[in-house]
Coordinates of C-alpha atoms in Angstrom, one line a residue:
X1 CA -35.8 2.0 -21.6
X2 CA -32.9 2.2 -19.1
X3 CA -32.1 -1.1 -17.2
X4 CA -28.8 -0.4 -15.6
X5 CA -26.9 2.6 -14.5
X6 CA -23.2 3.0 -14.1
X7 CA -21.3 5.7 -12.1
X8 CA -18.2 6.6 -14.0
X9 CA -15.2 6.8 -11.6
X10 CA -12.5 7.8 -14.1
X11 CA -11.4 7.6 -17.7
X12 CA -8.6 4.9 -18.0
X13 CA -8.0 4.8 -21.7
X14 CA -8.6 6.6 -25.1
X15 CA -7.7 5.6 -28.7
X16 CA -8.8 6.2 -32.2
X17 CA -12.0 4.2 -31.9
X18 CA -13.2 5.5 -28.4
X19 CA -12.8 5.7 -24.8
X20 CA -12.5 3.3 -21.9
X21 CA -14.0 4.1 -18.5
X22 CA -13.9 2.6 -15.1
X23 CA -17.3 2.6 -13.5
X24 CA -19.3 1.3 -10.6
X25 CA -22.2 -1.1 -11.7
X26 CA -24.9 0.1 -9.3
X27 CA -27.0 -3.0 -9.9
X28 CA -24.6 -5.7 -9.4
X29 CA -22.3 -3.7 -6.9
X30 CA -19.0 -4.2 -8.8
X31 CA -16.3 -2.1 -10.5
X32 CA -16.4 -2.7 -14.4
X33 CA -14.5 -1.3 -17.4
X34 CA -16.7 0.2 -20.1
X35 CA -15.5 0.6 -23.7
X36 CA -17.4 3.3 -25.5
X37 CA -17.1 3.9 -29.2
X38 CA -17.0 7.4 -30.6
X39 CA -19.5 6.8 -33.6
X40 CA -22.4 4.3 -32.9
X41 CA -23.1 3.8 -36.5
X42 CA -19.6 3.4 -38.1
X43 CA -18.1 1.2 -35.1
X44 CA -21.2 -0.8 -34.2
X45 CA -20.3 -3.6 -36.4
X46 CA -16.6 -3.6 -35.3
X47 CA -17.7 -3.7 -31.7
X48 CA -20.1 -6.5 -32.1
X49 CA -17.4 -8.5 -33.9
X50 CA -15.0 -8.0 -30.9
X51 CA -17.8 -8.9 -28.5
X52 CA -18.5 -12.2 -30.3
X53 CA -14.8 -12.9 -30.5
X54 CA -14.4 -12.5 -26.7
X55 CA -17.7 -14.4 -25.9
X56 CA -16.1 -17.4 -27.7
X57 CA -13.0 -17.3 -25.5
X58 CA -13.4 -18.7 -22.1
X59 CA -9.8 -18.7 -20.4
X60 CA -8.5 -17.5 -17.2
X61 CA -6.0 -15.2 -19.2
X62 CA -8.5 -13.4 -21.4
X63 CA -10.8 -10.6 -20.2
X64 CA -14.4 -11.4 -19.4
X65 CA -17.1 -9.5 -21.4
X66 CA -20.4 -8.9 -19.4
X67 CA -22.5 -7.2 -22.0
X68 CA -22.8 -5.2 -25.2
X69 CA -25.5 -2.5 -25.5
X70 CA -26.4 0.9 -26.8
X71 CA -25.8 3.4 -24.0
X72 CA -26.5 7.1 -23.2
X73 CA -24.1 9.1 -21.2
X74 CA -25.3 11.8 -18.9
X75 CA -22.4 14.4 -18.3
X76 CA -23.9 15.8 -15.1
X77 CA -22.4 16.6 -11.6
X78 CA -21.4 12.9 -11.7
X79 CA -21.1 11.3 -14.9
X80 CA -23.4 8.3 -15.4
X81 CA -23.9 5.7 -18.2
X82 CA -27.2 4.0 -18.8
X83 CA -27.8 0.9 -21.0
X84 CA -30.6 1.9 -23.3
X85 CA -32.2 0.5 -26.3
X86 CA -35.0 3.1 -26.7
X87 CA -34.9 6.9 -26.7
X88 CA -36.0 9.9 -28.6
X89 CA -32.4 11.0 -29.6
X90 CA -30.6 8.3 -31.4
X91 CA -27.6 10.4 -32.4
X92 CA -26.8 10.9 -28.7
X93 CA -26.3 7.3 -28.1
X94 CA -23.4 5.0 -28.8
X95 CA -22.4 1.4 -28.6
X96 CA -20.4 0.1 -25.5
X97 CA -18.9 -3.0 -24.2
X98 CA -19.0 -3.7 -20.4
X99 CA -16.1 -5.8 -19.4
X100 CA -14.2 -7.1 -16.4
X101 CA -12.0 -4.3 -14.8
X102 CA -8.4 -5.4 -15.0
X103 CA -6.9 -2.7 -12.7
X104 CA -4.0 -0.6 -13.7
X105 CA -1.0 -2.8 -13.2
X106 CA 1.0 -2.6 -16.3
X107 CA 3.2 -5.7 -17.0
X108 CA 6.3 -3.6 -17.3
X109 CA 5.7 -2.2 -13.9
X110 CA 5.0 -5.5 -12.2
X111 CA 8.3 -6.8 -13.7
X112 CA 10.1 -3.9 -12.3
X113 CA 8.6 -4.8 -8.8
X114 CA 9.0 -8.5 -9.1
X115 CA 12.0 -9.4 -11.4
X116 CA 12.8 -11.5 -14.4
X117 CA 10.9 -14.6 -13.2
X118 CA 7.7 -12.3 -13.3
X119 CA 8.4 -11.5 -17.0
X120 CA 8.7 -15.1 -18.0
X121 CA 5.6 -16.0 -15.9
X122 CA 3.6 -13.2 -17.8
X123 CA 4.8 -14.6 -21.2
X124 CA 3.9 -18.2 -20.2
X125 CA 0.4 -17.1 -19.2
X126 CA -0.1 -15.0 -22.3
X127 CA 1.1 -17.9 -24.4
X128 CA -1.4 -20.2 -22.8
X129 CA -4.3 -17.8 -23.3
X130 CA -3.2 -17.4 -27.1
X131 CA -3.3 -21.2 -27.4
X132 CA -7.0 -21.1 -26.4
X133 CA -7.6 -18.3 -28.8
X134 CA -5.9 -20.0 -31.7
X135 CA -7.8 -23.2 -31.1
X136 CA -10.9 -21.1 -31.8
X137 CA -9.2 -19.7 -35.0
X138 CA -8.8 -16.4 -33.4
X139 CA -5.6 -14.2 -33.6
X140 CA -5.0 -11.3 -31.5
X141 CA -2.8 -9.3 -33.9
X142 CA -1.9 -6.5 -31.4
X143 CA 0.2 -7.9 -28.6
X144 CA 1.8 -5.2 -26.6
X145 CA 2.2 -4.1 -22.9
X146 CA -0.8 -1.9 -23.3
X147 CA -3.1 -4.8 -24.0
X148 CA -1.9 -6.9 -21.0
X149 CA -2.6 -6.2 -17.3
X150 CA -1.5 -8.1 -14.2
X151 CA -4.5 -9.0 -12.0
X152 CA -3.9 -10.6 -8.6
X153 CA -0.6 -11.8 -9.7
X154 CA -1.7 -13.3 -13.1
X155 CA -1.5 -11.9 -16.6
X156 CA -4.7 -11.1 -18.5
X157 CA -4.9 -10.4 -22.2
X158 CA -7.6 -7.9 -23.6
X159 CA -8.5 -5.9 -26.7
X160 CA -9.1 -8.5 -29.5
X161 CA -10.5 -5.6 -31.8
X162 CA -7.9 -6.4 -34.4
X163 CA -9.4 -9.9 -34.8
X164 CA -12.0 -7.9 -36.9
X165 CA -9.4 -6.0 -38.9
X166 CA -9.9 -4.6 -42.4
X167 CA -8.3 -7.0 -44.9
X168 CA -5.4 -5.8 -47.2
X169 CA -4.4 -2.9 -44.9
X170 CA -1.6 -2.7 -42.4
X171 CA -2.6 -3.5 -38.9
X172 CA -1.3 -3.7 -35.3
X173 CA 0.9 -1.4 -33.3
X174 CA 3.9 -0.6 -35.6
X175 CA 6.6 -1.4 -32.9
X176 CA 5.1 -4.8 -32.4
X177 CA 3.6 -6.0 -35.7
X178 CA 5.1 -8.7 -37.7
X179 CA 6.3 -8.0 -41.4
X180 CA 3.1 -9.8 -42.7
X181 CA 0.9 -7.4 -40.7
X182 CA 2.7 -4.5 -42.3
X183 CA 2.0 -5.9 -45.7
X184 CA -1.6 -6.4 -44.8
X185 CA -1.6 -10.2 -45.2
X186 CA -3.7 -12.7 -43.3
X187 CA -2.4 -13.4 -39.8
X188 CA -1.7 -16.8 -38.4
X189 CA -0.8 -18.2 -34.9
X190 CA 2.9 -17.3 -35.7
X191 CA 1.9 -13.7 -36.2
X192 CA 1.1 -13.6 -32.5
X193 CA 4.3 -15.4 -31.7
X194 CA 6.1 -12.4 -33.3
X195 CA 4.1 -9.8 -31.1
X196 CA 4.7 -12.1 -28.1
X197 CA 8.5 -12.0 -28.8
X198 CA 8.5 -8.1 -28.8
X199 CA 6.7 -8.1 -25.5
X200 CA 9.2 -10.6 -24.0
X201 CA 12.2 -8.5 -25.4
X202 CA 10.6 -5.3 -23.9
X203 CA 10.0 -7.0 -20.4
X204 CA 13.6 -8.3 -20.2
X205 CA 15.1 -5.0 -21.7
X206 CA 12.9 -2.1 -20.7
X207 CA 15.0 0.4 -22.7
X208 CA 13.6 -1.3 -25.8
X209 CA 10.0 -1.4 -24.9
X210 CA 7.7 0.1 -27.6
X211 CA 10.8 0.6 -29.9
X212 CA 10.7 -1.0 -33.5
X213 CA 13.4 -3.6 -34.0
X214 CA 16.4 -3.1 -36.3
X215 CA 15.9 -5.1 -39.3
X216 CA 18.3 -8.1 -39.2
X217 CA 19.7 -7.5 -35.9
X218 CA 20.0 -10.0 -33.1
X219 CA 18.1 -9.4 -30.0
X220 CA 20.6 -8.8 -27.1
X221 CA 19.5 -9.0 -23.6
X222 CA 21.3 -7.1 -20.7
X223 CA 23.2 -9.2 -18.1
X224 CA 20.2 -10.7 -15.9
X225 CA 21.5 -12.1 -12.5
X226 CA 18.4 -14.4 -12.2
X227 CA 19.2 -16.0 -15.5
X228 CA 23.0 -16.5 -15.6
X229 CA 24.9 -16.6 -19.0
X230 CA 23.5 -19.8 -20.2
X231 CA 19.8 -18.8 -19.5
X232 CA 20.3 -15.5 -21.2
X233 CA 21.7 -17.2 -24.2
X234 CA 18.7 -19.5 -24.4
X235 CA 16.2 -16.7 -24.3
X236 CA 18.3 -14.7 -26.8
X237 CA 18.0 -17.7 -29.1
X238 CA 14.4 -18.0 -28.6
X239 CA 13.8 -14.4 -29.2
X240 CA 15.8 -14.6 -32.5
X241 CA 13.4 -17.3 -33.7
X242 CA 10.3 -15.5 -32.5
X243 CA 11.2 -12.4 -34.4
X244 CA 12.2 -14.0 -37.6
X245 CA 10.8 -12.3 -40.6
X246 CA 9.6 -15.6 -42.0
X247 CA 6.6 -16.8 -40.1
X248 CA 7.1 -20.3 -41.0
X249 CA 10.5 -20.3 -38.9
X250 CA 9.0 -19.0 -35.6
X251 CA 8.3 -21.4 -32.9
X252 CA 4.7 -22.2 -31.7
X253 CA 3.3 -20.6 -28.7
X254 CA 3.5 -23.9 -27.0
X255 CA 7.3 -24.0 -27.4
X256 CA 7.6 -20.4 -26.2
X257 CA 5.8 -21.2 -23.0
X258 CA 7.9 -24.5 -22.6
X259 CA 11.3 -22.7 -23.0
X260 CA 10.2 -19.8 -20.6
X261 CA 8.9 -22.2 -17.9
X262 CA 12.3 -23.9 -18.2
X263 CA 14.2 -20.5 -17.7
X264 CA 12.1 -20.0 -14.7
X265 CA 13.5 -23.0 -12.9
X266 CA 16.5 -22.5 -10.7
X267 CA 19.6 -24.1 -12.2
X268 CA 22.0 -26.1 -9.8
X269 CA 25.1 -27.6 -11.4
X270 CA 27.9 -29.8 -9.8
X271 CA 29.9 -26.4 -9.2
X272 CA 27.3 -24.6 -7.0
X273 CA 26.8 -28.0 -5.1
X274 CA 30.4 -28.3 -4.3
X275 CA 30.5 -24.6 -3.3
X276 CA 27.3 -25.0 -1.0
X277 CA 29.0 -28.0 0.5
X278 CA 32.2 -26.0 1.2
X279 CA 30.2 -23.2 2.9
X280 CA 28.3 -25.8 5.0
X281 CA 31.5 -27.4 6.3
X282 CA 33.0 -23.8 6.9
X283 CA 29.9 -22.7 8.9
X284 CA 30.0 -26.1 10.9
X285 CA 33.6 -25.5 11.9
X286 CA 32.8 -22.0 12.9
X287 CA 30.0 -23.2 15.2
X288 CA 32.3 -25.6 16.7
X289 CA 34.9 -23.0 17.3
X290 CA 32.7 -20.2 18.4
X291 CA 30.2 -22.5 20.3
X292 CA 28.7 -20.7 23.2
X293 CA 29.7 -17.2 21.6
X294 CA 27.0 -17.8 18.9
X295 CA 24.4 -18.9 21.4
X296 CA 25.1 -15.9 23.6
X297 CA 25.0 -13.3 20.9
X298 CA 22.1 -14.9 18.8
X299 CA 19.4 -12.8 20.5
X300 CA 21.3 -9.5 19.4
X301 CA 21.3 -10.5 15.7
X302 CA 19.0 -8.6 13.5
X303 CA 15.7 -10.5 13.0
X304 CA 14.6 -11.2 9.3
X305 CA 11.0 -10.4 8.5
X306 CA 8.8 -13.6 8.5
X307 CA 6.0 -12.1 6.5
X308 CA 5.4 -9.5 3.9
X309 CA 2.3 -7.4 4.3
X310 CA 0.9 -4.9 2.0
X311 CA -0.6 -1.8 3.7
X312 CA -2.9 0.8 2.1
X313 CA -3.3 4.3 3.2
X314 CA -6.7 5.0 1.7
X315 CA -8.0 8.6 1.5
X316 CA -11.3 10.0 0.5
X317 CA -11.4 13.9 0.7
X318 CA -9.6 14.3 4.2
X319 CA -10.8 11.1 5.7
X320 CA -8.6 7.9 6.1
X321 CA -9.9 4.4 6.1
X322 CA -9.0 2.5 9.3
X323 CA -9.7 -0.9 10.8
X324 CA -9.6 -2.0 14.5
X325 CA -8.3 -5.4 14.8
X326 CA -9.9 -7.9 17.4
X327 CA -6.4 -9.6 17.9
X328 CA -3.8 -6.9 18.5
X329 CA -0.5 -7.3 16.8
X330 CA 2.2 -5.8 19.1
X331 CA 0.9 -2.7 20.5
X332 CA -1.3 -2.0 17.6
X333 CA -5.1 -1.6 17.8
X334 CA -6.3 0.8 15.0
X335 CA -4.5 0.0 11.9
X336 CA -4.7 0.8 8.1
X337 CA -6.2 -2.0 5.9
X338 CA -3.5 -4.6 5.4
X339 CA -3.0 -8.1 3.9
X340 CA -0.3 -10.8 3.8
X341 CA 1.5 -11.1 0.4
X342 CA 1.9 -14.5 -0.7
X343 CA 5.0 -15.4 -2.9
X344 CA 2.9 -15.3 -6.1
X345 CA 0.8 -12.2 -5.3
X346 CA 1.4 -8.6 -6.5
X347 CA 1.6 -6.3 -3.5
X348 CA -0.6 -3.6 -5.2
X349 CA -3.2 -5.9 -6.2
X350 CA -3.2 -7.5 -2.8
X351 CA -4.1 -4.3 -1.0
X352 CA -6.8 -3.5 -3.5
X353 CA -8.3 -7.1 -2.9
X354 CA -8.1 -7.0 0.9
X355 CA -9.6 -3.6 1.2
X356 CA -12.6 -4.6 -0.9
X357 CA -13.1 -7.9 0.9
X358 CA -12.7 -6.4 4.4
X359 CA -14.5 -3.1 4.1
X360 CA -16.6 -3.1 0.8
X361 CA -14.5 -0.1 -0.6
X362 CA -13.0 -0.1 -4.2
X363 CA -9.7 1.7 -4.3
X364 CA -6.9 2.3 -6.8
X365 CA -3.2 2.5 -5.9
X366 CA -1.9 6.0 -6.7
X367 CA 1.9 5.1 -5.8
X368 CA 4.1 3.2 -3.6
X369 CA 5.1 5.1 -0.5
X370 CA 8.0 2.8 0.6
X371 CA 8.7 -0.3 2.9
X372 CA 10.4 -1.2 6.1
X373 CA 10.6 -3.9 8.8
X374 CA 8.2 -3.0 11.3
X375 CA 9.8 -2.4 14.7
X376 CA 6.7 -3.8 16.6
X377 CA 5.4 -6.7 14.4
X378 CA 8.8 -7.6 12.7
X379 CA 7.1 -8.0 9.4
X380 CA 8.2 -6.6 6.0
X381 CA 5.6 -3.8 5.5
X382 CA 5.0 -2.3 1.9
X383 CA 3.0 0.8 2.1
X384 CA 0.8 2.4 -0.8
X385 CA -0.9 5.6 -1.2
X386 CA -4.5 4.7 -2.2
X387 CA -7.5 6.7 -3.4
X388 CA -11.2 5.9 -2.8
X389 CA -13.2 4.7 -6.0
X390 CA -16.5 3.5 -4.8
X391 CA -18.5 1.6 -2.3
X392 CA -20.2 2.0 1.0
X393 CA -18.2 1.3 4.2
X394 CA -19.0 -1.9 6.0
X395 CA -17.3 -4.4 8.2
X396 CA -17.2 -7.5 6.1
X397 CA -14.8 -9.4 8.2
X398 CA -16.2 -9.4 11.7
X399 CA -14.2 -12.3 12.9
X400 CA -11.1 -10.2 12.4
X401 CA -12.2 -6.6 12.7
X402 CA -14.1 -5.2 15.6
X403 CA -14.7 -1.9 13.6
X404 CA -14.1 -0.1 10.3
X405 CA -14.3 3.7 10.1
X406 CA -13.4 6.7 8.1
X407 CA -11.2 8.8 10.4
X408 CA -10.4 12.6 9.9
X409 CA -6.8 12.8 8.8
X410 CA -6.1 15.0 12.0
X411 CA -7.2 12.1 14.3
X412 CA -5.3 9.3 12.6
X413 CA -2.0 9.4 14.7
X414 CA -4.0 9.6 17.8
X415 CA -5.6 6.3 17.3
X416 CA -2.2 4.5 16.3
X417 CA -0.2 3.9 19.4
X418 CA 2.8 2.2 17.6
X419 CA 5.4 4.0 15.6
X420 CA 4.1 5.3 12.1
X421 CA 6.4 5.0 9.0
X422 CA 7.9 8.2 7.9
X423 CA 6.5 8.1 4.5
X424 CA 3.0 7.7 5.8
X425 CA 3.4 10.5 8.2
X426 CA 4.5 12.8 5.2
X427 CA 1.4 11.6 3.2
X428 CA -1.1 12.3 6.0
X429 CA 0.4 15.8 6.3
X430 CA 0.1 16.4 2.6
X431 CA -3.5 15.3 2.9
X432 CA -4.1 17.6 5.9
X433 CA -2.5 20.5 4.2
X434 CA -4.4 19.9 0.9
X435 CA -1.5 19.1 -1.2
X436 CA -2.6 15.6 -1.8
X437 CA -6.2 14.8 -3.0

């Protein structure tokens, strides 16, 4: 008998064991991920083992599992999934796991946007999640960028299916698996350290992501401005130990986290301090010499952006999501959904969260449009092309917004009285002409 119904929004993954869908939970009004196995009989035991594994792990860095059940899929005009234990046609039903939706932000993409420090932060957070798993006697055995997502600026680990592996056979993604995995031997906490090392190497050296290491070679990182020569050498030494063929010689996940945290901290030796002092003295002298000239011309100097704001151009068919603020910013009245980006936040996830909080609409980021310093508000605006996923429009922040609305694309520019970023104008034109869906 059916007790829940899910509206499938899109297929987000597929592998040898099944498919993963993003779906709207109509009963609890939330977006979830549903992992559906191809064969309800052959894979049922494997699925239940993975579910039991994840249910034992409660950590912010590990995906939450909401339910495991038999399901039936209706491939009608709109694909739906129903949780069902009864039904006349057993062969048409499969097993599925309903999980937290982690979004689409791949760690490699996140590091491209946010730099080396973001890569180290991801490794620290995954190492902390692994510590919790290892404390329960659970080893992931398949650490790679496809099994990590960045949600609201923090790394989340998922897919513990290999915790229920078949003994005696090779397991894990070939480019990431440790030598003992290739031999089909039992894993240990150091097995996950090897996979974490492959992930760290790929995040810091994207050209090597997903490539199998050359046996016996030393990992060499590119010159990374944020690390400097000493920091790069420390990480290369760490990687050398993490990728050692002998599991006993690899560091613990705790040591990996400690070294990466240390590498994240800014390094100031005596030479930079002397340099800064010299620059300060020079600037002070210039201020004395120029005096009133600096004061007279300071209003003509370019203004640096005080804030970064993530802005989403959310489209559904030929309608654009807009909000009307109660407090005008510059000459703006009607705007696109937007949220201030804090230092630790991911711009893409920020607009996803802000849109849902303000309007009740779930969206996905299709791509980045561009960025600029707004001539009206003087904020650093980052623009994203976003597509509607689910939800009914409502004004969930009446203190800030007087109104929220779906506006025909032809009417958008009539409502905005300030300048519109050129990339946004092009996107609106593409939607209007039917080139963007």
